[in-house]
Amino acid sequence: MEVFHHTFFAMGTRLNVVIPRLTNANGLLLADEIEKVVKSEENRLSCFMVDSDVSFINSNAIIKPVSVTDEMSEVLNLSQKFNTETSGAFDPALYFYTQATRDESYIDEQGSLGWKDVLWNPLEKQLFIKNPRTGLDYGGFGKGWALEKILKLLKKHKVDSAFISFGESSISVIGEHPLGKSWPLSITHPQSGALLELELNGQSVSVSGLKRSENNDNLKSHVIRSVDFTSIKDHNIVVVSTDSPMISEVLSTAITSANELQIKTIKMNFPKAKIYQCRQDMLEFERIN
Amino acid sequence: MSELSRRNFLKNGLLAGTVMLSPAALLNTKLSAQTGGKKEKVRLAVVGAGSRGQYLMQCVLALQEHENMELVAICDVYEPSIQSALLLAPGVKVFRDYRALLEMKDLDGIIVATPLHEHAAPTIDALNNGIHVFCEKAMALTLEDTYAMAEAHLRTGNVLQIGHQRLFDPRFLKGMNYVHSGEIGKVTQMRAFWHRHNNWRRPVPSDQPELERFINWRLYRDYSLGLMTELASHHIQVANWVKKALPKVVRGAGSISYWKDGREVEDNVALIYSYEDGTQFIYDSMIQNRKYGLEIQVLGDKGTLELENNRKFYEEPPVPPKPPGIVQLIQDLESNVFGKIPLGSSSWEPELAIQERGYPILANNPRPDWWPAWEWRDGSLEQVIGFADAIREGKAIPGMFEQCYYGSIWTILGQMAIDSGQAVTMPDKYLI
């Protein structure tokens, strides 16, 4: 079978697109469009890029309210919505801890920061950050948001079967596997070896928790707990499957850092999501909803 | 070729970047280091058996079986150094005067690890006696001595190798391939630094205070140029290697800003070496803060190398490798196989960190089975192997001496820039 595949760096990781039964010539044209879409979203959301919308907000919104674009307004509306529906577990305003300092020694004196310090006016499309130690970081949102755009683009081009993996932690499929009804995915906990097998047909999966460091087998987390702003040190993996790559990523990030009350709220507000978790001492994944 | 035309050839060649060292030649040496084999025995002696001399003794001893070399003698004037050296190599002949050592029969080469101001005399005398020389960097304390050593080498044809081990370091060799193949683009700036936090002193016996200048020779201008000759010379050589050219001018400043203990050499220096094509090499060194350690950064318009740290960065990241799970999916689809798509485990490896932290210049730097555990493959052993191979062949690796010579010349010129506060250029008479 002819298979088009394309890999490129974006958002600090690699994006892999696999499209069965697509010629290389047509695939390359499509890949070019995908790269443009993803780079555009990266230029909007990356807190690592000095000219991004987010970097502009982080630099200026602590001084006075800043006006944002329609696209950024949509992102901020979603931020508000997901923060509410996860009871604060999804918090895209922890830049100070996730990127700026990674220093947990200030936690006591800075106990109230994060999205609660972001004053977002959706009618005026203006944003003000009232705590200078708060800033936006869409690390737990951006890949899912970009995948939404990619799926929209592929569907516009009548692609009816595709597998897209963003950093291997956010996966979306379109349609059926060309040789079967669904795409069979197996996820392994790198430490415990526990295995989760999923069948995807149009769904998106997000995996949060662990990643390996580059040069050794040390396992570490990059997720910050919104309750107390500490980094997650437990070797837990959370897998969320929904119809939306963005919701999958938001929920997997949120649940990784959530307390019991927040998880209860999430399960109530996202009844269709399939949520699995595996701690390092568990022999298999468990579905928690 | 007449002397005049030879000088012109080298001068023009250097400016055109054609006669500087080829990494490929050194890779052959590295290969030789890894394969070993039957080689003619090389008999070596160490002149200057202090700390560096003893380190080089250890290198020779580690290589003696695999590379068929023998440490036959040592020479020093300081009894404690002799005694500790003998612990490493019991039974070697001991000399207190290098001139007597040079009279030894069947001596193939000497390793000169004396204080800097004493590099020239044993080197020149050995070369004139038909003995090959490995001399620690920097070559000499003065321009005149440096040139005299080069003249003896070029006139006699005997090998004179200088201890710039980065020329043999597999990471630097690979890095130079990236630079010279154009992979990191046009290099217009290099930055290097070497920071330590110590007083750079060695203990002097309390009952022999008169040995202060003898033991702490690195701190006094009669014997050393301090941070310039003992540290900076390494990176100045590498910068010229990167550019395949020599600087046009150097400007610098320095001070004794912290260790005001009677020393005569700076503890804090900063220099800019400017090249003909507009490239700037910015160097600084200090010994009152070690946070940034040492590094040489090569900045091209397509990428950056951090050679000491073995890291490579791209301005625009290249196409990344596909993770194993994706590779398997593609292979299955192409073979019409309906298989599971594995995710996780080792396929998680790259992720965010790899882009932030760059890529290794040299991914693997394995030791051969026989390689000593204490040496981490930074070129120190390879340079001794290279020296022994050069002795066997009766000639040095092409272009390498020139590389080291001009590294030493521009090191001293850097000190002159610091001393004078003026922009300093190289007088034509030091061209070789």
XYZ file of C-alpha atoms in Angstrom:
721
model
C 0.000 0.000 0.000
C 1.243 3.447 -0.773
C 1.715 5.475 2.404
C 2.540 9.151 2.698
C 4.360 10.128 5.848
C 5.883 13.361 7.012
C 7.699 14.398 10.201
C 8.778 17.831 11.332
C 9.671 19.740 14.483
C 7.040 21.997 15.977
C 6.085 23.190 19.428
C 9.247 21.785 20.899
C 8.594 18.267 19.696
C 7.976 16.333 16.490
C 4.759 15.998 14.555
C 4.229 12.805 12.564
C 1.558 12.547 9.891
C 0.769 9.179 8.259
C -1.796 9.095 5.463
C -2.447 5.763 3.723
C -3.205 5.656 0.007
C -1.948 9.159 -0.661
C 0.660 9.836 -3.341
C 3.877 11.490 -2.346
C 3.248 14.455 -4.655
C -0.160 15.195 -3.152
C 1.154 14.439 0.309
C 3.944 16.981 0.049
C 1.497 19.727 -0.869
C -0.640 18.772 2.083
C 2.370 18.577 4.399
C 3.314 22.102 3.417
C -0.127 23.344 4.427
C 0.016 21.411 7.697
C 3.388 22.918 8.570
C 2.066 26.420 7.902
C -0.960 25.854 10.127
C 1.111 24.426 12.977
C 3.786 27.115 12.780
C 1.090 29.768 12.805
C -0.389 28.322 15.996
C 3.063 27.976 17.521
C 3.717 31.635 16.749
C 0.535 32.425 18.612
C 0.832 30.179 21.656
C 4.499 29.496 22.351
C 5.910 31.106 25.461
C 9.393 30.294 24.116
C 9.044 32.578 21.074
C 9.680 36.204 21.815
C 7.244 37.465 19.167
C 4.331 35.169 19.978
C 0.956 36.488 21.139
C 1.481 34.761 24.470
C 4.910 36.315 24.997
C 3.446 39.728 24.190
C 0.701 39.163 26.740
C 3.132 37.928 29.385
C 5.303 40.990 28.912
C 2.585 43.621 28.713
C -0.610 42.473 30.408
C 0.918 42.891 33.848
C 1.257 46.611 33.176
C -2.073 47.447 31.546
C -4.919 45.604 29.797
C -3.954 44.374 26.342
C -6.220 43.729 23.394
C -5.938 40.384 21.662
C -6.770 38.973 18.238
C -9.918 37.012 17.494
C -7.974 33.742 17.460
C -6.284 34.492 20.764
C -9.652 35.527 22.110
C -10.989 32.083 21.227
C -8.072 30.487 23.078
C -8.728 32.630 26.145
C -12.452 31.829 26.065
C -11.571 28.146 26.012
C -9.083 28.673 28.831
C -11.822 30.183 30.970
C -14.234 27.400 30.077
C -11.807 24.553 30.771
C -10.535 26.142 33.966
C -14.102 26.332 35.231
C -15.125 22.863 34.093
C -12.066 21.289 35.715
C -12.529 23.282 38.904
C -9.190 24.974 38.316
C -7.176 21.816 37.596
C -6.509 23.057 34.069
C -4.545 26.244 34.611
C -2.828 27.817 31.601
C -1.376 30.671 33.660
C 1.455 28.947 35.507
C 4.246 30.245 33.286
C 6.176 31.513 36.273
C 6.535 27.995 37.632
C 6.567 25.923 34.473
C 9.102 27.961 32.553
C 10.305 31.183 34.126
C 11.940 29.873 37.257
C 10.916 26.298 37.977
C 11.585 27.425 41.508
C 9.203 26.069 44.099
C 10.733 28.053 46.949
C 8.353 30.977 46.391
C 5.247 28.904 46.768
C 4.310 29.997 50.251
C 4.543 33.696 49.541
C 2.916 33.375 46.116
C 0.123 31.059 47.092
C -2.515 32.717 44.935
C -1.480 32.918 41.353
C -2.446 31.309 38.099
C -5.610 31.734 36.087
C -7.439 33.304 39.022
C -5.148 36.311 38.597
C -5.976 36.640 34.906
C -8.736 39.126 34.266
C -10.211 38.228 30.894
C -12.906 40.407 29.368
C -14.338 38.441 26.428
C -16.596 41.262 25.317
C -13.779 43.794 25.020
C -11.302 41.055 24.136
C -8.955 42.530 26.678
C -6.787 40.801 29.221
C -5.051 42.031 32.343
C -2.817 40.035 34.647
C -2.990 41.365 38.175
C -0.106 39.364 39.603
C 3.303 39.941 38.010
C 4.273 36.371 38.846
C 1.502 35.017 36.636
C 1.925 34.389 32.920
C 0.341 32.253 30.220
C 1.806 28.875 29.273
C -0.148 26.707 26.854
C 2.086 23.676 27.182
C -0.888 21.518 28.156
C -3.153 22.844 25.438
C -1.214 23.889 22.340
C -0.678 20.510 20.705
C -4.331 19.596 21.056
C -5.401 22.996 19.722
C -3.065 22.613 16.738
C -4.320 19.082 16.107
C -7.851 20.444 15.887
C -6.657 22.742 13.098
C -4.857 19.887 11.325
C -7.930 17.638 11.439
C -10.025 20.457 10.010
C -7.516 20.954 7.209
C -7.302 17.238 6.356
C -11.049 16.863 6.320
C -11.305 19.881 4.008
C -9.004 17.983 1.652
C -11.248 14.898 1.873
C -8.682 12.793 3.704
C -10.704 9.891 5.118
C -7.952 7.909 6.847
C -4.975 9.327 8.721
C -2.877 8.918 11.844
C -1.336 12.024 13.415
C 0.980 11.942 16.415
C 2.179 15.094 18.116
C 5.162 14.283 20.291
C 3.642 10.840 20.835
C 1.614 12.304 23.629
C -1.258 13.656 21.523
C -2.641 11.336 18.872
C -5.544 11.832 16.516
C -6.903 9.576 13.814
C -9.277 10.205 10.974
C -11.594 7.423 9.925
C -10.746 3.740 9.854
C -7.432 1.967 9.578
C -7.163 0.953 5.895
C -6.881 -2.699 6.887
C -9.368 -2.763 9.724
C -12.158 -0.923 11.380
C -10.065 1.010 13.874
C -6.500 2.029 14.628
C -5.097 -0.285 17.335
C -2.957 1.681 19.771
C -0.907 0.253 22.613
C 0.464 2.476 25.364
C 3.120 1.208 27.754
C 3.991 2.684 31.120
C 7.751 3.100 30.717
C 8.470 2.083 34.280
C 5.907 -0.512 35.303
C 5.480 -1.999 31.827
C 1.694 -1.887 32.198
C -0.068 -1.937 28.856
C -3.164 -0.111 27.670
C -4.709 -1.083 24.351
C -7.149 1.247 22.630
C -9.089 1.065 19.386
C -9.401 4.465 17.725
C -11.872 5.389 15.021
C -12.117 9.112 14.765
C -11.014 9.708 18.348
C -8.058 11.501 19.864
C -5.895 10.351 22.721
C -3.664 12.360 25.005
C -1.060 10.919 27.361
C 0.256 12.962 30.283
C 2.631 12.233 33.077
C 6.029 10.925 32.301
C 8.651 11.433 29.749
C 12.155 10.143 29.647
C 15.092 12.451 29.905
C 17.302 12.493 26.855
C 20.458 10.889 28.060
C 19.451 8.454 30.727
C 16.590 6.474 32.030
C 15.517 8.964 34.658
C 11.819 9.521 34.482
C 10.524 12.982 35.148
C 7.377 14.993 34.884
C 6.881 18.434 33.410
C 3.392 19.032 34.773
C 2.778 21.576 37.523
C 0.049 20.918 40.075
C -2.298 23.914 40.079
C -3.375 23.377 43.680
C -0.004 24.012 45.252
C 2.227 24.803 42.218
C 4.579 21.915 42.830
C 5.780 19.712 40.009
C 4.295 16.254 39.774
C 6.881 13.808 40.978
C 4.766 10.650 41.106
C 5.395 8.354 38.171
C 1.771 8.307 37.046
C 0.420 8.226 33.543
C -2.988 9.552 32.586
C -4.570 8.690 29.251
C -7.678 10.435 28.011
C -9.624 9.542 24.889
C -12.309 11.857 23.496
C -13.591 13.010 20.145
C -11.435 16.153 20.412
C -7.632 16.316 20.585
C -7.882 19.609 22.440
C -10.224 18.267 25.122
C -8.117 15.113 25.444
C -4.990 17.147 26.082
C -6.668 19.565 28.475
C -8.142 16.717 30.510
C -5.024 14.564 30.616
C -2.975 17.530 31.827
C -5.652 18.556 34.330
C -6.171 15.082 35.773
C -2.443 14.532 36.181
C -2.383 17.448 38.594
C -5.915 17.316 40.017
C -7.054 16.509 43.552
C -9.969 14.191 44.237
C -12.575 16.936 44.213
C -11.326 18.274 40.903
C -11.346 14.789 39.370
C -14.944 14.363 40.503
C -15.863 17.627 38.785
C -14.053 16.614 35.609
C -15.794 13.251 35.463
C -19.121 14.993 35.894
C -18.495 17.667 33.257
C -16.922 15.358 30.655
C -19.014 12.207 30.829
C -18.046 10.999 27.347
C -14.306 11.085 28.001
C -12.583 7.765 28.645
C -10.022 8.345 31.380
C -7.335 5.839 32.355
C -4.481 6.076 34.785
C -1.556 3.934 35.817
C 0.701 4.538 38.782
C 4.198 3.167 38.842
C 3.169 0.418 41.262
C 0.183 -0.738 39.184
C 0.399 -3.746 36.909
C -2.273 -2.447 34.592
C -4.077 0.734 33.650
C -7.415 1.402 35.330
C -10.301 3.318 33.885
C -11.413 5.884 36.422
C -14.766 6.892 34.944
C 61.448 25.348 -2.827
C 63.491 28.310 -1.677
C 62.993 29.672 1.816
C 61.395 32.829 0.501
C 58.969 31.055 -1.816
C 58.111 28.588 0.936
C 57.225 31.385 3.304
C 55.121 33.026 0.636
C 53.403 29.742 -0.093
C 52.539 29.191 3.543
C 51.537 32.780 4.018
C 49.217 32.736 1.040
C 47.995 29.287 1.903
C 47.171 30.242 5.437
C 45.285 33.302 4.377
C 43.387 31.220 1.874
C 42.725 28.620 4.526
C 44.224 25.755 2.554
C 47.083 24.463 4.637
C 45.487 24.363 8.023
C 44.952 21.028 9.585
C 42.673 18.549 7.935
C 40.492 16.717 10.456
C 40.557 13.706 8.167
C 44.247 13.227 8.885
C 43.493 13.158 12.563
C 40.612 10.782 12.134
C 43.093 8.352 10.634
C 45.150 8.699 13.771
C 42.074 8.047 15.835
C 41.361 4.956 13.787
C 44.895 3.820 14.364
C 44.321 4.342 18.065
C 41.349 2.043 17.973
C 42.728 -0.753 15.865
C 46.231 -0.989 17.307
C 48.262 -3.850 15.849
C 51.928 -4.671 15.526
C 53.946 -1.528 15.607
C 57.616 -0.795 15.833
C 58.629 0.005 19.420
C 58.975 3.682 20.327
C 61.171 4.617 23.291
C 60.192 7.809 25.086
C 61.432 9.940 27.968
C 59.667 12.643 29.935
C 61.442 15.915 30.641
C 59.670 17.661 33.490
C 58.060 15.067 35.746
C 55.726 17.339 37.687
C 51.950 17.001 37.654
C 51.455 17.343 33.904
C 54.538 15.268 33.175
C 53.244 12.512 35.412
C 49.888 12.606 33.654
C 51.650 12.134 30.331
C 53.743 9.362 31.890
C 50.483 7.644 32.798
C 49.371 7.994 29.181
C 52.551 6.367 27.903
C 52.351 3.593 30.479
C 48.714 2.942 29.591
C 49.650 2.658 25.932
C 52.907 0.755 26.212
C 51.493 -2.682 25.562
C 48.858 -1.939 22.963
C 50.848 0.707 21.122
C 54.275 -0.791 21.712
C 55.906 2.174 23.371
C 58.232 2.270 26.339
C 58.945 4.908 28.945
C 62.705 4.669 29.406
C 63.652 7.745 31.406
C 62.521 10.837 33.237
C 64.281 14.092 33.927
C 63.557 16.688 36.569
C 65.425 18.923 38.987
C 62.909 18.753 41.841
C 63.383 15.690 44.025
C 59.751 15.325 45.241
C 58.577 15.240 41.626
C 61.153 12.597 40.783
C 60.123 10.430 43.712
C 56.396 10.589 42.949
C 57.131 9.938 39.260
C 59.115 6.859 40.205
C 56.078 5.508 42.006
C 54.362 5.463 38.617
C 57.284 3.992 36.723
C 59.723 2.240 39.037
C 62.975 1.412 37.354
C 63.108 4.082 34.691
C 66.362 5.955 34.369
C 66.447 9.283 36.185
C 68.270 12.368 34.918
C 68.697 15.755 36.552
C 70.010 17.395 33.380
C 68.124 16.964 30.127
C 71.322 17.294 28.121
C 72.582 14.025 29.627
C 69.236 12.431 28.842
C 69.541 13.437 25.199
C 72.734 11.426 24.988
C 70.838 8.176 25.649
C 71.105 5.598 22.923
C 67.935 4.369 21.220
C 65.893 7.285 22.523
C 63.229 8.061 19.917
C 61.423 10.958 21.458
C 61.001 13.149 24.502
C 57.914 14.620 26.086
C 58.584 18.117 27.405
C 56.374 19.074 30.337
C 58.595 21.572 32.088
C 57.450 25.023 33.152
C 56.738 27.151 30.094
C 59.943 29.189 30.086
C 61.942 25.969 29.871
C 60.146 24.481 26.868
C 62.427 25.905 24.219
C 65.878 24.722 25.271
C 65.265 20.968 25.600
C 63.008 21.027 22.542
C 65.554 22.698 20.287
C 68.453 20.632 21.609
C 66.528 17.398 21.120
C 65.493 18.273 17.580
C 69.096 19.150 16.771
C 70.148 15.771 18.205
C 67.757 13.872 15.943
C 65.220 13.226 18.677
C 61.546 13.873 18.118
C 59.673 16.066 20.580
C 56.218 16.233 22.050
C 56.049 19.556 23.907
C 53.220 20.692 26.103
C 51.342 23.794 25.081
C 51.832 26.710 24.911
C 55.035 26.375 22.969
C 57.097 29.005 24.743
C 57.102 32.127 26.847
C 58.240 34.473 24.085
C 57.697 34.971 20.393
C 61.426 34.529 19.816
C 61.567 31.170 21.586
C 58.439 29.993 19.814
C 59.899 30.906 16.443
C 63.235 29.294 17.328
C 61.474 26.028 18.154
C 59.623 26.159 14.834
C 62.834 26.906 12.981
C 64.543 23.886 14.560
C 61.632 21.660 13.624
C 61.440 22.885 10.033
C 65.216 22.805 9.549
C 65.791 19.321 10.975
C 62.577 17.725 9.779
C 62.203 16.010 13.123
C 58.726 15.799 14.604
C 57.637 18.576 16.920
C 54.156 17.966 18.211
C 52.491 20.353 20.633
C 50.105 19.197 23.338
C 46.860 20.572 22.024
C 44.810 17.487 22.773
C 41.637 18.951 21.290
C 43.194 18.273 17.895
C 42.705 14.593 18.750
C 39.468 14.830 20.706
C 36.784 12.891 18.786
C 34.155 15.481 19.730
C 36.211 18.333 18.323
C 37.072 16.348 15.199
C 33.408 15.668 14.529
C 32.573 19.269 15.336
C 35.139 20.503 12.820
C 33.525 18.311 10.200
C 30.239 20.066 10.904
C 31.915 23.463 10.660
C 33.975 22.819 7.535
C 31.198 21.002 5.678
C 29.045 24.107 6.092
C 26.442 22.373 8.241
C 26.272 25.234 10.741
C 26.583 27.822 7.992
C 28.751 30.901 7.876
C 30.627 31.336 11.143
C 31.027 34.971 12.071
C 31.499 34.782 15.788
C 33.140 32.465 18.266
C 32.981 32.840 22.014
C 35.075 31.001 24.526
C 35.605 31.213 28.238
C 37.470 29.369 30.923
C 36.383 30.111 34.459
C 37.618 28.543 37.654
C 37.306 29.396 41.285
C 40.606 28.818 42.990
C 43.789 30.717 43.626
C 45.736 28.601 41.142
C 48.440 28.044 43.733
C 50.343 24.906 44.520
C 51.473 24.290 48.094
C 54.988 25.408 48.959
C 56.802 23.607 51.805
C 56.626 25.892 54.821
C 60.294 25.418 55.553
C 61.307 26.317 51.992
C 59.561 29.595 51.119
C 62.301 30.260 48.593
C 60.593 27.654 46.365
C 57.530 29.883 45.853
C 58.462 31.059 42.369
C 59.815 27.631 41.451
C 56.636 25.784 42.394
C 54.110 28.480 41.516
C 55.800 29.383 38.260
C 52.416 29.895 36.570
C 51.896 33.042 38.657
C 55.058 34.896 37.618
C 55.868 36.602 34.373
C 59.431 35.314 34.208
C 58.044 31.832 33.655
C 54.494 32.051 32.364
C 51.825 34.286 30.880
C 49.277 32.873 33.299
C 45.732 32.413 32.058
C 46.807 33.121 28.474
C 49.447 30.432 28.010
C 48.082 27.875 30.441
C 44.393 28.026 29.465
C 43.548 30.405 26.625
C 46.057 28.870 24.223
C 43.762 25.838 23.865
C 40.799 27.821 22.613
C 42.858 30.208 20.500
C 44.158 27.176 18.626
C 40.605 25.837 18.218
C 39.328 29.200 16.965
C 41.985 29.279 14.236
C 41.105 25.677 13.388
C 37.446 26.621 13.016
C 38.268 29.553 10.757
C 41.133 27.839 8.876
C 42.744 31.219 9.144
C 44.718 33.444 11.468
C 43.413 36.522 13.251
C 44.219 39.896 11.780
C 44.419 41.720 15.084
C 43.851 41.177 18.782
C 42.684 43.603 21.446
C 42.529 42.812 25.112
C 42.412 43.851 28.724
C 43.335 42.149 31.935
C 43.794 42.727 35.603
C 44.694 41.239 38.927
C 41.277 41.922 40.329
C 40.815 39.368 43.068
C 43.862 37.272 43.990
C 46.075 40.155 45.094
C 48.658 37.917 46.689
C 51.835 39.043 44.991
C 51.263 37.212 41.743
C 52.295 38.887 38.519
C 49.858 37.347 36.040
C 46.259 38.450 35.564
C 43.400 36.593 37.232
C 40.863 38.193 34.904
C 41.315 38.658 31.124
C 39.098 39.524 28.163
C 40.172 39.626 24.524
C 38.762 39.985 21.038
C 40.551 38.348 18.125
C 39.362 39.748 14.797
C 39.695 37.848 11.518
C 40.034 39.181 8.018
C 36.496 38.138 7.058
C 34.950 40.075 9.939
C 34.669 37.150 12.338
C 35.188 38.017 15.987
C 36.528 35.563 18.543
C 35.642 36.743 22.033
C 37.549 35.147 24.874
C 37.528 35.647 28.607
C 38.983 33.849 31.582
C 38.838 34.323 35.322
C 39.572 32.355 38.477
C 37.144 33.824 40.961
C 33.865 32.355 39.687
C 33.319 28.921 38.192
C 29.618 29.027 37.347
C 30.135 28.980 33.581
C 33.133 26.652 33.528
C 34.699 26.362 30.126
C 33.245 26.356 26.661
C 33.920 27.362 23.108
C 30.850 28.320 21.133
C 30.945 28.429 17.356
C 28.110 30.550 16.004
C 27.045 30.010 12.409
C 24.016 31.308 10.579
C 22.601 27.780 10.413
C 23.642 26.452 13.771
C 25.746 26.581 16.898
C 28.312 24.238 18.336
C 29.278 24.025 21.972
C 32.378 21.969 21.496
C 33.397 21.396 25.112
C 29.886 20.421 26.045
C 29.460 18.241 22.941
C 26.275 20.009 21.876
C 24.963 21.085 18.526
C 22.014 23.369 17.908
C 20.263 24.355 14.714
C 18.743 27.707 13.885
C 16.119 25.738 11.994
C 15.856 22.205 13.320
C 16.383 19.510 10.676
C 13.855 16.827 9.916
C 13.672 14.767 13.079
C 13.885 10.994 13.101
C 10.586 9.197 13.313
C 9.800 7.497 16.616
C 9.830 3.685 16.580
C 6.047 3.383 16.824
C 5.533 5.518 13.722
C 8.219 3.624 11.808
C 6.444 0.377 12.630
C 3.077 1.780 11.563
C 4.482 2.873 8.192
C 6.209 -0.473 7.620
C 3.040 -2.367 8.517
C 0.895 -0.282 6.179
C 3.352 -0.595 3.318
C 3.372 -4.354 3.828
C -0.412 -4.501 4.194
C -0.053 -5.720 7.764
C -2.652 -4.783 10.344
C -0.538 -4.330 13.460
C -0.689 -2.504 16.766
C 0.831 0.955 16.973
C 3.106 0.988 20.024
C 3.393 4.187 21.974
C 5.543 5.012 24.957
C 8.582 3.311 26.391
C 11.706 4.430 24.547
C 9.695 6.201 21.860
C 9.083 8.961 24.371
C 12.719 9.795 24.547
C 13.159 12.995 22.506
C 10.201 15.240 23.324
C 10.760 18.793 24.482
C 14.152 18.481 26.015
C 16.076 17.544 22.914
C 15.305 20.771 21.125
C 16.078 22.937 24.114
C 19.289 21.130 24.900
C 20.481 20.519 21.367
C 21.978 17.370 19.981
C 25.220 15.622 20.780
C 27.984 16.496 18.343
C 29.333 13.014 18.901
C 26.637 10.611 20.034
C 28.940 7.800 21.026
C 32.537 7.953 22.098
C 33.208 4.391 23.155
C 36.469 3.274 24.661
C 38.254 0.322 23.163
C 38.373 -2.619 25.579
C 41.940 -1.889 26.553
C 41.408 1.844 27.104
C 42.182 2.970 30.694
C 39.122 3.893 32.740
C 40.663 7.106 34.063
C 40.896 8.684 30.623
C 37.579 9.808 29.191
C 38.630 10.147 25.554
C 39.347 13.852 25.365
C 42.271 13.344 23.013
C 45.007 13.017 25.634
C 45.861 9.424 24.838
C 45.251 9.837 21.139
C 47.801 12.631 20.942
C 50.456 10.354 22.455
C 49.508 7.641 19.965
C 49.712 10.249 17.217
C 53.166 11.287 18.396
C 54.432 7.694 18.413
C 52.991 7.072 14.956
C 54.625 10.259 13.682
C 57.978 9.068 15.060
C 57.589 5.747 13.267
C 56.782 7.522 10.015
C 59.491 10.097 10.587
C 57.118 12.960 9.873
C 54.390 14.902 11.605
C 50.726 14.932 10.680
C 50.551 17.501 7.856
C 49.502 20.962 8.908
C 49.304 20.195 12.602
C 52.478 21.911 13.686
C 51.497 25.125 11.907
C 48.168 24.982 13.680
C 49.850 24.760 17.083
C 52.598 27.232 16.269
C 50.188 29.984 15.330
C 48.044 29.135 18.334
C 51.037 29.862 20.554
C 52.056 32.965 18.620
C 48.569 34.470 18.898
C 48.407 33.540 22.573
C 51.503 35.627 23.228
C 50.197 38.404 20.996
C 47.039 38.395 23.111
C 49.127 38.952 26.225
C 50.935 41.776 24.440
C 47.563 43.350 23.671
C 46.614 43.132 27.349
C 49.954 44.579 28.427
C 49.967 47.450 25.955
C 46.283 48.267 25.724
C 46.862 48.464 21.981
C 45.555 46.525 18.995
C 48.299 44.007 18.190
C 49.064 42.353 14.867
C 51.537 39.627 13.983
C 54.868 40.801 12.578
C 55.619 39.111 9.245
C 58.880 37.758 10.612
C 56.935 35.189 12.619
C 55.296 33.683 9.562
C 56.550 30.178 8.849
